[in-house]
Coordinates of C-alpha atoms in Angstrom, one line a residue:
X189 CA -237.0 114.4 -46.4
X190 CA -233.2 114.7 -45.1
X191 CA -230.3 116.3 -47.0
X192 CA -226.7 116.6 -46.2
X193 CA -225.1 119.1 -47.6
X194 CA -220.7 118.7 -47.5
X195 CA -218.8 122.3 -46.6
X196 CA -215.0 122.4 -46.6
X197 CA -214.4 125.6 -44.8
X198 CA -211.0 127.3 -45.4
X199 CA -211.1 130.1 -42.2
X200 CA -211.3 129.9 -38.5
X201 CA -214.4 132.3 -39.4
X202 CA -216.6 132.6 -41.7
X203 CA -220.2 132.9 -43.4
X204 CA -220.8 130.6 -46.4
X205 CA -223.6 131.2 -48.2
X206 CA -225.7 128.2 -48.9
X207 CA -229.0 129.6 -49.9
X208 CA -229.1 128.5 -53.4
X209 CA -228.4 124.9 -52.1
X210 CA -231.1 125.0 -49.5
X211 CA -233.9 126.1 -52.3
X212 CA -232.4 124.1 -54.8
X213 CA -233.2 121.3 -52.5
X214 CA -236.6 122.2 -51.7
X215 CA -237.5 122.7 -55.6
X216 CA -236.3 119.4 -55.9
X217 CA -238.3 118.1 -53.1
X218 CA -241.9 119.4 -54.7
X219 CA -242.9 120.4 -51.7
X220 CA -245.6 123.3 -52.2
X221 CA -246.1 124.3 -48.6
X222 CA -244.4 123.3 -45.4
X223 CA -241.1 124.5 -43.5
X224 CA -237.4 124.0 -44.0
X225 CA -235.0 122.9 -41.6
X226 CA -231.3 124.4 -41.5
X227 CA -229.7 122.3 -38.8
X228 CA -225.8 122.6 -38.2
X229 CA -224.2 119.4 -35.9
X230 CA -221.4 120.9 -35.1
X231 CA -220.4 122.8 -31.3
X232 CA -218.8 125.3 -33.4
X233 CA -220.5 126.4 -36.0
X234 CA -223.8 128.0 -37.1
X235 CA -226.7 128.8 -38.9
X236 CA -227.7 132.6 -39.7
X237 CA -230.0 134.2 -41.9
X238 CA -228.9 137.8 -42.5
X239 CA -228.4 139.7 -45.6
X240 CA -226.4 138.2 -48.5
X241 CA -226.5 141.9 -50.8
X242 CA -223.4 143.2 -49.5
X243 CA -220.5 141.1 -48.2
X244 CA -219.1 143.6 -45.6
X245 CA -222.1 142.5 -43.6
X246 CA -220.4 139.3 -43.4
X247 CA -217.2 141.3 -42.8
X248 CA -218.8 143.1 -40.0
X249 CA -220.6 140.6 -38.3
X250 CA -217.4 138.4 -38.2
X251 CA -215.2 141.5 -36.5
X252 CA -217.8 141.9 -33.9
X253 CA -218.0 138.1 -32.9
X254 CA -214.2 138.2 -32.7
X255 CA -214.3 141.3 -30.5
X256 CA -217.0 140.3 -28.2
X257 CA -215.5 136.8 -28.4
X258 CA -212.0 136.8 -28.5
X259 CA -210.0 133.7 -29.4
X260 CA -207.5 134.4 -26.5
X261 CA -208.8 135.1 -23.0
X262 CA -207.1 134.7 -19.8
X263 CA -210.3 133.6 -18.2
X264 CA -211.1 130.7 -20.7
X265 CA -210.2 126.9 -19.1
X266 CA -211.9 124.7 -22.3
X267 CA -208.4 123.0 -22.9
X268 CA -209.1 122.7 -26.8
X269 CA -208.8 126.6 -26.8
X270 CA -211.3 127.1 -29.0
X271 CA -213.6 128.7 -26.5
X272 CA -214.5 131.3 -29.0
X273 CA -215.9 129.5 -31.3
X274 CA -218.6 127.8 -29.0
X275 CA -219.5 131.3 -27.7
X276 CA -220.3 132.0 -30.8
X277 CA -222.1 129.0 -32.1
X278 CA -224.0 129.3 -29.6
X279 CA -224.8 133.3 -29.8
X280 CA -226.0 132.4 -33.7
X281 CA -228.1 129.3 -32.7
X282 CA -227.5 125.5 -34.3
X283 CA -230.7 125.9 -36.8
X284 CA -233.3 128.6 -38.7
X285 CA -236.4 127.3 -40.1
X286 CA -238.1 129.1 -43.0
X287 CA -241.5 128.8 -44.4
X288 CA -242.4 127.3 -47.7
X289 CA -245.1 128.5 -49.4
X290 CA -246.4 128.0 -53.3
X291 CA -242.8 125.7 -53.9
X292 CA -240.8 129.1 -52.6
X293 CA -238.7 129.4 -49.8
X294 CA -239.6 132.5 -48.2
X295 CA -236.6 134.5 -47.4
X296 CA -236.8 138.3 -47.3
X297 CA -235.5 140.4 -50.1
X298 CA -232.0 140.6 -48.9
X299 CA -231.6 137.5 -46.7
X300 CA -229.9 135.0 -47.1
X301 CA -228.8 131.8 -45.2
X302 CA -225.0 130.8 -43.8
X303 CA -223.3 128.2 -42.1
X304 CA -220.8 130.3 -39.6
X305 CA -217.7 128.6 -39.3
X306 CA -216.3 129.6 -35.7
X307 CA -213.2 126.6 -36.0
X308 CA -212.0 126.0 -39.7
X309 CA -211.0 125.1 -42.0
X310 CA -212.6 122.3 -41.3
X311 CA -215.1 119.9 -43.4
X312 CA -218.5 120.3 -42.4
X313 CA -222.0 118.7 -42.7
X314 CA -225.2 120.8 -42.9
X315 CA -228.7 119.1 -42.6
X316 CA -231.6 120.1 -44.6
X317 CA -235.0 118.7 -43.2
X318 CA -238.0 119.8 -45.8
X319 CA -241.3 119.0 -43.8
X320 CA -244.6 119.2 -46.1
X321 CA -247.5 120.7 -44.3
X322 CA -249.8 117.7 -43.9
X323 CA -253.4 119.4 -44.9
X324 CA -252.0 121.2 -48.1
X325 CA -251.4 119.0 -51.5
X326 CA -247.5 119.0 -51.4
X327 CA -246.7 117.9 -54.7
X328 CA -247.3 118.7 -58.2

């Protein structure tokens, strides 16, 4: 099963929190035990799973990626001059993958996932990929 999920992002960077779409989806899906896929297509941009409690961590995590990372840098050639932004895409990774056990999507207690935007705004696509385990009754 493949989802889409549309993002309109409205800042060169940030973390949008899609968990409730992602187990929404999987509810929907019946899927009792498997893994989900969080897949972004995009050179610049992300998928993290970090804490969603408090939103400096966000904050934070943004600041850093812009100081290790810096949009400007005499060194950079890409001629789109968004070399940042595909530093740091790939520093987070295109995907995460999370277990799926008893129809529940098992996050830890504070995580949460995000697309990272590292180019906005821009409008974004975000593929969900629920894979059932094949030995375990999947559905109600």
């Amino acid at each position: 099963m493949l989802h889409t999920i549309e993002l309109t992002t409205t800042k060169r960077d940030e973390m949008r929190d899609i968990t409730r779409e992602v187990i929404s989806l999987v509810q929907q899906s019946g899927v009792k035990s498997g893994l989900v896929v969080v897949y972004s297509p995009h050179t610049t941009a992300g998928i993290a799973i970090n804490e969603n409690a408090d939103p400096d961590v966000k904050h934070d995590v943004l600041l850093r990626l812009d100081e290790v990372f810096p949009w400007k840098h005499p060194g950079y050639r890409h001629a789109e001059g968004n070399t940042a932004s595909h530093l740091k895409a790939i520093t987070t990774g295109t995907s995460q993958t999370v277990i799926i056990q008893d129809g529940k999507v098992l996050l830890g207690r504070w995580q949460g996932i995000y697309f990272c935007e590292f180019d906005g705004p821009r409008h974004r696509q975000c593929l969900i990929k629920i894979i059932p385990d094949p030995d375990v009754q999947k559905f109600d």
